[in-house]
Coordinates of C-alpha atoms in Angstrom, one line a residue:
M30 CA -9.7 -10.6 37.1
V31 CA -8.2 -8.9 34.1
A32 CA -10.1 -9.8 30.9
P33 CA -7.9 -11.2 28.1
G34 CA -7.2 -8.7 25.3
S35 CA -8.1 -5.7 27.5
V36 CA -5.8 -2.6 27.6
T37 CA -4.5 -3.6 31.0
S38 CA -3.9 -7.1 29.9
R39 CA -1.8 -5.8 26.9
L40 CA 0.1 -3.4 29.2
G41 CA 0.7 -6.2 31.6
S42 CA 2.2 -8.4 28.9
V43 CA 4.8 -5.7 28.2
F44 CA 5.2 -4.3 31.8
P45 CA 4.3 -7.2 34.1
F46 CA 4.6 -5.0 37.2
L47 CA 2.1 -2.5 35.8
L48 CA -1.0 -4.5 36.7
V49 CA -0.7 -3.0 40.2
L50 CA -2.5 -0.1 38.6
V51 CA -5.9 -1.7 38.1
D52 CA -5.8 -3.7 41.3
L53 CA -4.6 -0.7 43.4
Q54 CA -6.9 0.0 46.3
Y55 CA -6.8 3.0 48.4
E56 CA -8.8 5.0 50.8
G57 CA -9.8 8.5 49.7
A58 CA -8.8 10.0 52.9
E59 CA -5.3 8.5 52.8
C60 CA -4.5 10.4 49.6
G61 CA -6.5 13.5 50.5
V62 CA -8.9 12.9 47.7
N63 CA -12.1 14.9 47.6
A64 CA -15.3 13.4 46.3
D65 CA -15.0 15.0 42.8
V66 CA -11.4 13.8 42.4
E67 CA -12.4 10.3 43.5
K68 CA -15.2 10.3 41.0
H69 CA -12.8 11.2 38.2
L70 CA -10.4 8.5 39.2
E71 CA -13.0 5.8 39.3
L72 CA -14.5 6.7 36.0
G73 CA -11.1 7.0 34.4
K74 CA -10.2 3.6 35.7
K75 CA -13.3 2.1 34.1
L76 CA -12.6 3.9 30.8
L77 CA -9.0 2.7 30.8
A78 CA -10.1 -0.9 31.4
A79 CA -12.5 -0.5 28.5
G80 CA -9.8 0.8 26.2
Q81 CA -11.3 4.3 25.9
L82 CA -7.9 5.9 26.3
A83 CA -8.8 9.5 25.3
D84 CA -11.8 9.7 27.6
A85 CA -9.8 8.1 30.4
L86 CA -7.0 10.6 30.0
S87 CA -9.5 13.5 30.3
Q88 CA -10.7 12.1 33.6
F89 CA -7.2 11.8 35.0
H90 CA -6.4 15.3 33.8
A91 CA -9.4 16.5 35.8
A92 CA -8.2 14.5 38.8
V93 CA -4.7 16.0 38.7
D94 CA -6.2 19.5 38.4
G95 CA -8.5 18.8 41.3
D96 CA -5.7 17.5 43.5
P97 CA -2.2 18.3 42.3
D98 CA -0.7 16.3 45.3
N99 CA -2.5 13.0 44.4
Y100 CA 0.1 10.5 43.4
I101 CA -2.6 8.0 42.2
A102 CA -3.9 10.5 39.7
Y103 CA -0.4 11.1 38.2
Y104 CA 0.3 7.3 38.1
R105 CA -2.9 6.5 36.3
R106 CA -2.4 9.3 33.9
A107 CA 1.1 8.0 33.2
T108 CA -0.4 4.6 32.5
V109 CA -2.8 6.1 29.9
F110 CA 0.1 7.9 28.3
L111 CA 2.0 4.7 28.0
A112 CA -1.0 2.9 26.5
M113 CA -1.2 5.6 23.9
G114 CA 2.6 5.3 23.1
K115 CA 3.4 8.7 24.6
S116 CA 6.4 7.7 26.8
K117 CA 7.8 11.2 26.9
A118 CA 4.5 12.5 28.5
A119 CA 4.5 9.6 31.0
L120 CA 7.9 10.2 32.4
P121 CA 7.2 13.5 34.2
D122 CA 4.1 12.0 35.8
L123 CA 6.1 9.0 37.1
T124 CA 8.7 11.4 38.4
K125 CA 6.0 13.4 40.2
V126 CA 4.6 10.1 41.7
I127 CA 8.0 9.3 43.1
E128 CA 8.4 12.8 44.5
L129 CA 5.0 12.5 46.3
K130 CA 5.5 8.9 47.5
M131 CA 9.1 7.8 47.6
D132 CA 8.2 4.2 48.5
F133 CA 5.9 3.7 45.5
T134 CA 8.1 1.0 43.9
A135 CA 5.8 0.3 41.0
A136 CA 6.2 3.9 39.7
R137 CA 10.0 3.8 40.2
L138 CA 10.3 0.4 38.5
Q139 CA 8.2 1.8 35.6
R140 CA 10.3 4.9 35.3
G141 CA 13.5 2.8 35.4
H142 CA 12.1 0.8 32.5
L143 CA 11.4 3.9 30.4
L144 CA 14.9 5.3 31.2
L145 CA 16.4 2.1 30.1
K146 CA 14.6 2.3 26.8
Q147 CA 15.8 5.8 26.3
G148 CA 19.4 4.7 26.9
K149 CA 19.8 6.6 30.2
L150 CA 21.5 3.6 31.8
D151 CA 22.9 5.3 34.9
E152 CA 19.5 6.8 35.8
A153 CA 17.7 3.6 35.1
E154 CA 20.2 1.6 37.3
D155 CA 19.7 4.1 40.1
D156 CA 15.9 3.5 40.0
F157 CA 16.3 -0.3 40.0
K158 CA 18.7 -0.2 42.9
K159 CA 16.3 2.0 45.0
V160 CA 13.5 -0.4 44.3
L161 CA 15.6 -3.2 45.8
K162 CA 16.2 -1.1 48.9
S163 CA 12.5 -0.1 49.4
N164 CA 11.0 -3.4 50.6
P165 CA 9.6 -4.5 47.2
S166 CA 7.2 -7.3 46.6
E167 CA 8.6 -10.6 45.3
N168 CA 7.7 -9.8 41.7
E169 CA 9.1 -6.3 41.9
E170 CA 12.3 -7.6 43.3
K171 CA 12.7 -10.1 40.5
E172 CA 11.9 -7.5 37.9
A173 CA 14.4 -5.0 39.4
Q174 CA 17.2 -7.5 39.5
F175 CA 16.4 -8.6 35.9
Q176 CA 16.5 -5.0 34.7
L177 CA 19.7 -4.3 36.5
V178 CA 21.4 -7.3 34.8
K179 CA 20.1 -6.1 31.5
S180 CA 21.3 -2.5 32.2
D181 CA 24.8 -3.8 33.0
E182 CA 24.9 -5.7 29.8
M183 CA 23.9 -2.6 27.8
Q184 CA 26.7 -0.6 29.5
R185 CA 29.2 -3.2 28.4
L186 CA 27.9 -3.3 24.8
R187 CA 27.8 0.5 24.5
S188 CA 31.4 0.7 25.6
Q189 CA 32.4 -2.0 23.0
A190 CA 30.4 -0.2 20.3
L191 CA 32.1 3.1 21.0
D192 CA 35.6 1.5 21.0
A193 CA 34.8 -0.2 17.7
F194 CA 33.6 3.0 16.2
E195 CA 36.7 4.9 17.3
S196 CA 38.8 2.1 15.7
S197 CA 36.8 2.5 12.4
D198 CA 35.6 -1.1 12.8
Y199 CA 32.1 -0.1 11.7
T200 CA 30.9 -3.7 11.1
A201 CA 31.6 -4.6 14.7
A202 CA 30.1 -1.4 16.0
I203 CA 26.9 -2.1 14.1
T204 CA 26.7 -5.6 15.6
F205 CA 27.0 -4.2 19.2
L206 CA 24.6 -1.4 18.4
D207 CA 22.0 -3.8 17.0
K208 CA 22.0 -5.6 20.4
I209 CA 21.7 -2.4 22.4
L210 CA 18.9 -1.0 20.4
E211 CA 16.8 -4.1 20.9
V212 CA 16.6 -2.8 24.5
C213 CA 17.3 0.9 24.3
V214 CA 14.8 1.4 21.4
W215 CA 14.3 5.1 22.2
D216 CA 18.0 6.1 22.3
A217 CA 18.4 8.8 19.6
E218 CA 22.2 9.2 20.1
L219 CA 22.8 5.5 19.5
R220 CA 20.6 5.5 16.4
E221 CA 22.6 8.4 15.1
L222 CA 25.8 6.5 15.8
R223 CA 24.6 3.4 14.0
A224 CA 23.5 5.6 11.1
E225 CA 27.0 7.0 10.9
C226 CA 28.3 3.4 10.8
F227 CA 25.9 2.5 8.0
I228 CA 27.1 5.6 6.0
K229 CA 30.7 4.5 6.4
E230 CA 29.7 1.0 5.3
G231 CA 28.0 2.3 2.2
E232 CA 24.4 1.5 3.3
P233 CA 22.7 4.9 3.1
R234 CA 19.1 3.6 3.2
K235 CA 19.7 1.9 6.5
A236 CA 21.2 5.1 7.8
I237 CA 18.2 7.0 6.7
S238 CA 15.9 4.6 8.6
D239 CA 17.9 5.3 11.9
L240 CA 18.1 9.0 11.3
K241 CA 14.3 9.2 10.7
A242 CA 13.8 7.5 14.1
A243 CA 16.3 9.9 15.7
S244 CA 14.4 12.9 14.2
K245 CA 11.3 11.8 16.1
L246 CA 13.0 10.8 19.3
K247 CA 14.9 14.1 19.8
N248 CA 13.2 17.5 19.7
D249 CA 14.4 20.0 17.1
N250 CA 16.8 17.5 15.6
T251 CA 17.9 19.6 12.6
E252 CA 21.1 17.6 12.2
A253 CA 19.1 14.4 11.5
F254 CA 16.9 16.1 8.9
Y255 CA 20.0 17.6 7.2
K256 CA 21.7 14.2 7.0
I257 CA 18.6 12.5 5.7
S258 CA 18.3 15.2 3.0
T259 CA 21.9 14.9 1.9
L260 CA 21.7 11.1 1.8
Y261 CA 18.6 11.2 -0.4
Y262 CA 20.4 13.6 -2.6
Q263 CA 23.3 11.3 -3.0
L264 CA 20.9 8.5 -3.9
G265 CA 19.5 10.7 -6.6
D266 CA 16.1 11.2 -4.9
H267 CA 15.9 14.9 -5.3
E268 CA 12.2 15.1 -4.3
L269 CA 12.6 13.4 -0.9
S270 CA 15.8 15.4 -0.4
L271 CA 13.9 18.6 -0.9
S272 CA 11.1 17.5 1.5
E273 CA 13.5 16.6 4.3
V274 CA 15.6 19.8 4.1
R275 CA 12.4 21.8 4.3
E276 CA 11.7 20.0 7.6
C277 CA 15.1 21.2 8.8
L278 CA 14.3 24.8 7.9
K279 CA 10.9 24.6 9.6
L280 CA 12.8 24.0 12.8
D281 CA 15.5 26.6 12.1
Q282 CA 15.1 28.9 9.1
D283 CA 18.6 30.3 9.7
H284 CA 20.3 26.9 9.6
K285 CA 23.2 27.7 7.3
R286 CA 23.9 24.2 6.0
C287 CA 20.2 23.4 5.5
F288 CA 19.6 26.6 3.7
A289 CA 22.6 26.2 1.4
H290 CA 21.6 22.6 0.6
Y291 CA 18.0 23.7 0.1
K292 CA 19.0 26.2 -2.7
Q293 CA 21.1 23.5 -4.4
V294 CA 18.3 20.9 -4.3
K295 CA 15.7 23.3 -5.4
K296 CA 17.7 24.4 -8.4
L297 CA 18.2 20.8 -9.5
N298 CA 14.6 19.9 -8.8
K299 CA 13.4 22.8 -10.9
L300 CA 15.6 21.7 -13.9
I301 CA 14.3 18.1 -13.7
E302 CA 10.6 19.1 -13.4
S303 CA 11.1 21.4 -16.4
A304 CA 12.7 18.6 -18.4
E305 CA 10.0 16.1 -17.6
E306 CA 7.3 18.7 -18.6
L307 CA 9.1 19.2 -21.9
I308 CA 9.1 15.4 -22.5
R309 CA 5.4 15.2 -21.8
D310 CA 4.9 18.0 -24.4
G311 CA 7.0 16.1 -26.9
R312 CA 9.7 18.8 -27.0
Y313 CA 12.5 16.3 -26.9
T314 CA 15.3 18.6 -28.0
D315 CA 14.6 21.1 -25.3
A316 CA 14.3 18.3 -22.7
T317 CA 17.7 17.0 -23.8
S318 CA 19.2 20.4 -23.2
K319 CA 17.7 20.6 -19.7
Y320 CA 19.1 17.2 -18.7
E321 CA 22.5 18.2 -20.0
S322 CA 22.2 21.2 -17.6
V323 CA 21.3 18.8 -14.8
M324 CA 24.6 16.9 -15.4
K325 CA 26.5 20.2 -15.3
T326 CA 24.7 21.3 -12.1
E327 CA 25.6 18.2 -10.2
P328 CA 28.6 16.4 -11.8
S329 CA 29.8 15.0 -8.5
V330 CA 26.8 12.7 -7.9
A331 CA 26.9 9.8 -10.4
E332 CA 23.2 9.0 -9.9
Y333 CA 22.2 12.3 -11.6
T334 CA 24.5 11.7 -14.6
I335 CA 23.0 8.2 -15.1
R336 CA 19.4 9.3 -14.7
S337 CA 20.0 12.3 -17.0
K338 CA 21.6 10.1 -19.7
E339 CA 18.7 7.6 -19.3
R340 CA 16.2 10.4 -20.1
I341 CA 18.4 11.8 -22.9
C342 CA 18.5 8.3 -24.4
H343 CA 14.7 8.3 -24.2
C344 CA 14.4 11.7 -25.8
F345 CA 16.6 10.7 -28.8
S346 CA 14.6 7.5 -29.2
K347 CA 11.3 9.2 -29.2
D348 CA 12.6 12.0 -31.4
E349 CA 13.6 9.3 -33.9
K350 CA 17.3 10.0 -33.7
P351 CA 18.5 6.4 -33.6
V352 CA 22.2 6.9 -33.9
E353 CA 22.3 9.3 -31.0
A354 CA 19.9 7.2 -29.0
I355 CA 22.0 4.0 -29.4
R356 CA 25.1 5.9 -28.4
V357 CA 23.7 7.4 -25.2
C358 CA 21.6 4.3 -24.2
S359 CA 24.7 2.2 -24.6
E360 CA 26.6 4.6 -22.2
V361 CA 23.8 4.1 -19.6
L362 CA 23.8 0.3 -20.1
Q363 CA 27.6 0.2 -19.5
M364 CA 26.9 1.6 -16.1
E365 CA 23.7 -0.2 -15.5
P366 CA 23.4 -3.4 -17.7
D367 CA 20.0 -4.2 -16.3
N368 CA 18.4 -0.7 -16.9
V369 CA 15.1 -1.7 -18.4
N370 CA 14.2 1.8 -19.6
A371 CA 17.5 2.2 -21.5
L372 CA 17.1 -1.3 -23.0
K373 CA 13.6 -0.5 -24.3
D374 CA 14.7 2.9 -25.8
R375 CA 17.8 1.4 -27.4
A376 CA 15.6 -1.4 -28.9
E377 CA 13.3 1.2 -30.4
A378 CA 16.3 3.0 -31.9
Y379 CA 17.6 -0.3 -33.3
L380 CA 14.3 -0.9 -35.0
I381 CA 14.5 2.5 -36.8
E382 CA 18.0 1.5 -37.9
E383 CA 16.7 -1.9 -39.0
M384 CA 19.0 -3.7 -36.6
Y385 CA 16.4 -6.3 -35.7
D386 CA 18.6 -8.9 -34.1
E387 CA 20.0 -6.3 -31.7
A388 CA 16.5 -5.0 -31.0
I389 CA 15.3 -8.5 -30.2
Q390 CA 18.2 -9.1 -27.9
D391 CA 17.5 -5.8 -25.9
Y392 CA 13.8 -6.6 -25.6
E393 CA 14.6 -10.1 -24.4
T394 CA 17.0 -8.8 -21.8
A395 CA 14.5 -6.2 -20.6
Q396 CA 11.8 -8.9 -20.4
E397 CA 14.0 -11.0 -18.1
H398 CA 13.9 -8.2 -15.6
N399 CA 10.3 -7.2 -16.1
E400 CA 8.3 -10.0 -17.7
N401 CA 4.9 -8.3 -17.1
D402 CA 5.7 -5.1 -19.0
Q403 CA 3.3 -5.0 -21.9
Q404 CA 5.4 -2.5 -23.8
I405 CA 8.3 -4.8 -23.8
R406 CA 6.2 -7.8 -24.9
E407 CA 4.7 -5.8 -27.8
G408 CA 8.0 -4.4 -28.8
L409 CA 9.6 -7.9 -28.9
E410 CA 6.8 -9.2 -31.0
K411 CA 7.1 -6.3 -33.4
A412 CA 10.9 -6.7 -33.7
Q413 CA 10.4 -10.4 -34.4
R414 CA 7.8 -9.7 -37.1
L415 CA 10.1 -7.0 -38.7
L416 CA 13.0 -9.4 -38.7
K417 CA 10.9 -12.0 -40.6
Q418 CA 9.6 -9.3 -42.9
S419 CA 13.1 -8.1 -43.7
Q420 CA 14.0 -11.5 -44.9
K421 CA 11.3 -11.2 -47.6
R422 CA 11.1 -7.6 -48.9
D423 CA 11.5 -4.1 -47.4
Y424 CA 9.7 -1.2 -49.0
Y425 CA 12.0 1.3 -47.2
K426 CA 15.0 -0.4 -48.8
I427 CA 13.3 -0.4 -52.2
L428 CA 13.0 3.4 -52.1
G429 CA 16.3 3.8 -50.2
V430 CA 14.8 5.7 -47.3
K431 CA 15.0 5.4 -43.6
R432 CA 12.1 4.0 -41.5
N433 CA 11.5 7.4 -40.0
A434 CA 11.4 9.2 -43.4
K435 CA 8.8 11.8 -43.9
K436 CA 6.1 11.5 -46.7
Q437 CA 7.9 14.2 -48.8
E438 CA 11.1 12.2 -48.7
I439 CA 9.2 9.1 -49.8
I440 CA 7.6 10.8 -52.7
K441 CA 10.9 12.4 -53.7
A442 CA 12.7 9.0 -53.6
Y443 CA 9.8 7.4 -55.6
R444 CA 9.9 10.0 -58.3
K445 CA 13.7 9.7 -58.7
L446 CA 13.6 5.9 -59.0
A447 CA 10.5 5.9 -61.1
L448 CA 12.3 8.1 -63.7
Q449 CA 15.4 5.9 -63.5
W450 CA 13.5 2.6 -63.9
H451 CA 10.8 3.6 -66.3
P452 CA 10.6 0.7 -68.8
D453 CA 10.5 3.2 -71.8
N454 CA 14.1 4.0 -70.9
F455 CA 15.2 0.5 -71.9
Q456 CA 15.3 -1.0 -75.4
N457 CA 16.7 -4.4 -74.7
E458 CA 13.9 -6.9 -73.9
E459 CA 15.6 -8.4 -70.9
E460 CA 16.4 -5.0 -69.5
K461 CA 12.9 -3.9 -70.1
K462 CA 11.5 -6.8 -68.1
K463 CA 13.9 -6.2 -65.3
A464 CA 12.9 -2.5 -65.3
E465 CA 9.2 -3.4 -65.3
K466 CA 9.7 -5.6 -62.2
K467 CA 11.7 -2.9 -60.6
F468 CA 9.1 -0.3 -61.5
I469 CA 6.3 -2.4 -59.9
D470 CA 8.4 -2.7 -56.8
I471 CA 8.9 1.0 -56.6
A472 CA 5.3 1.8 -57.2
A473 CA 4.2 -0.8 -54.6
A474 CA 6.6 0.8 -52.1
K475 CA 5.3 4.2 -52.7
E476 CA 1.7 3.0 -52.5
V477 CA 2.3 1.5 -49.0
L478 CA 4.6 4.1 -47.5
S479 CA 2.6 7.1 -48.6
D480 CA -0.6 5.7 -47.1
P481 CA -0.6 6.2 -43.3
E482 CA -2.8 3.1 -42.6
M483 CA -0.8 0.8 -44.9
R484 CA 2.5 2.1 -43.6
K485 CA 1.5 1.5 -40.0
K486 CA 0.6 -2.1 -40.9
F487 CA 4.0 -2.5 -42.5
D488 CA 5.8 -0.9 -39.6
D489 CA 4.1 -3.3 -37.3
G490 CA 5.5 -6.2 -39.3
E491 CA 2.6 -6.9 -41.6
D492 CA 2.9 -6.6 -45.4
P493 CA -0.4 -5.1 -46.6
L494 CA 0.4 -6.2 -50.2
D495 CA 1.1 -9.8 -49.2
A496 CA -1.9 -12.1 -49.7
E497 CA -0.5 -14.5 -47.2
S498 CA -0.6 -11.9 -44.5
Q499 CA -4.1 -10.7 -45.3
Q500 CA -7.4 -12.2 -44.3
G501 CA -9.9 -12.4 -47.1
G502 CA -8.1 -10.2 -49.6
G503 CA -10.4 -7.4 -50.8
G504 CA -10.6 -4.9 -53.6
N505 CA -7.1 -3.6 -53.2
P506 CA -5.2 -4.6 -56.4
F507 CA -2.0 -4.9 -54.3
H508 CA -3.5 -7.7 -52.2
R509 CA -1.7 -10.5 -54.0
S510 CA 1.6 -12.2 -53.7
W511 CA 4.7 -10.3 -54.9
N512 CA 5.6 -13.0 -57.4
S513 CA 2.2 -12.8 -59.1
W514 CA 3.1 -9.4 -60.6
Q515 CA 5.9 -11.0 -62.6
G516 CA 5.2 -10.8 -66.3
F517 CA 2.3 -8.4 -65.7
N518 CA 2.2 -5.3 -67.9
P519 CA 1.4 -2.3 -65.7
F520 CA 0.9 -0.1 -68.7
S521 CA -1.9 -2.1 -70.3
S522 CA -5.5 -0.7 -70.2
G523 CA -6.5 -3.3 -67.7
G524 CA -3.6 -2.7 -65.2
P525 CA -4.1 -1.3 -61.8
F526 CA -1.5 1.5 -62.3
R527 CA -1.9 4.8 -64.0
F528 CA 1.4 6.6 -64.2
K529 CA 1.7 10.2 -65.3
F530 CA 4.9 12.1 -64.8
H531 CA 5.0 15.8 -64.6
F532 CA 8.5 16.5 -63.2
N533 CA 10.1 19.9 -63.2

């Protein structure tokens, strides 16, 4: 009785005719087995039944070495190979069994099944037909007839697939090949043919899947590795392309196409790695130059142009060059409207340019495609605060400087405006009051923007001088509403300002 879940039970569910292995009884003398060989066979049988495949294999190796003409030893070793998923290793053993015992139908049936999976249909059919002629058991006869019908069907489908391929009807060819490969799962040539169809149909990733299988099914398959590498390259995945072309060169270091492709990918890979390192170091101008070189190196692959522009867009945004960032990011978004990275970088550039509505729109679009991105969520909240803030007062506009202005620019703008709007420059009472209000605004703007902490608060959408936006006020004389300064004389002894001008 075979225990449910045992190795032989699992094998039997896949190969029903294989259970003959465990139940096979034989006399040692019939097979010419000496005592040591018999001991290895019995121990190997027990280990196999217990699922200890590596140990069972060692015992069957010893049995074969002890008696190279023992067909039972070869058959049991083949069974272990199959249980371990090593069909290539099992096939020679099954062939040896048939050579030693021509009427061993179980081995021939098993070999036919493996040949069918490999797509060797003529050889498989020959085994099934010989099983039917060798006085098989009832189960073996049914199995052989079933496999023959299946093999005939595969022959017909393969012929239809080849005809469709020759006629450039790749969709039909794929349909036929799908059905064949459900049975002939180890047929490397058919997988390569289907990969070619996928390439023609513009489905490179499916082609890669078939080619990877073919690279494992066929020894020294340099062609498969070369095609996989070129497909990854066309997809813009330079790192995987480099990895696959190296596999080709491991098999044949003199492979001309692989070597030429390797040099091309390596050059591109080096440029991209260098550019990314520059970005990490904050050297955005140099990184931009590198990515411009990437586009010149590989102008024929659109993916590298898009990715390069995406990174250049990022560099301009981080380097606070909003006009350039908006231009390049927009070029990327024309090609890829849902590119989240370009949307985020353009939104940042819009914020610098004080184009808050546009920034909000970009952040909202990006959030639709990646709602869990914290950077997008924080950026959107900031843009919304800045929009609300801009509807009240804007210290940057008061001084007439950009949001990315350096402290020196802020001080310079302040001094110029302070001179222009100093109340002593005006005699008319109305003009003097207007100048005082303007002067307070200018001083407040300078106070906020020249202080890193206060400026950061303002850039985040919070007015540090607006009492409504503060919690608890404090000792800072600016912590009051803007309107409360109206009518206040900043030059009186009790005022919070002390202005001394020493301009050259």
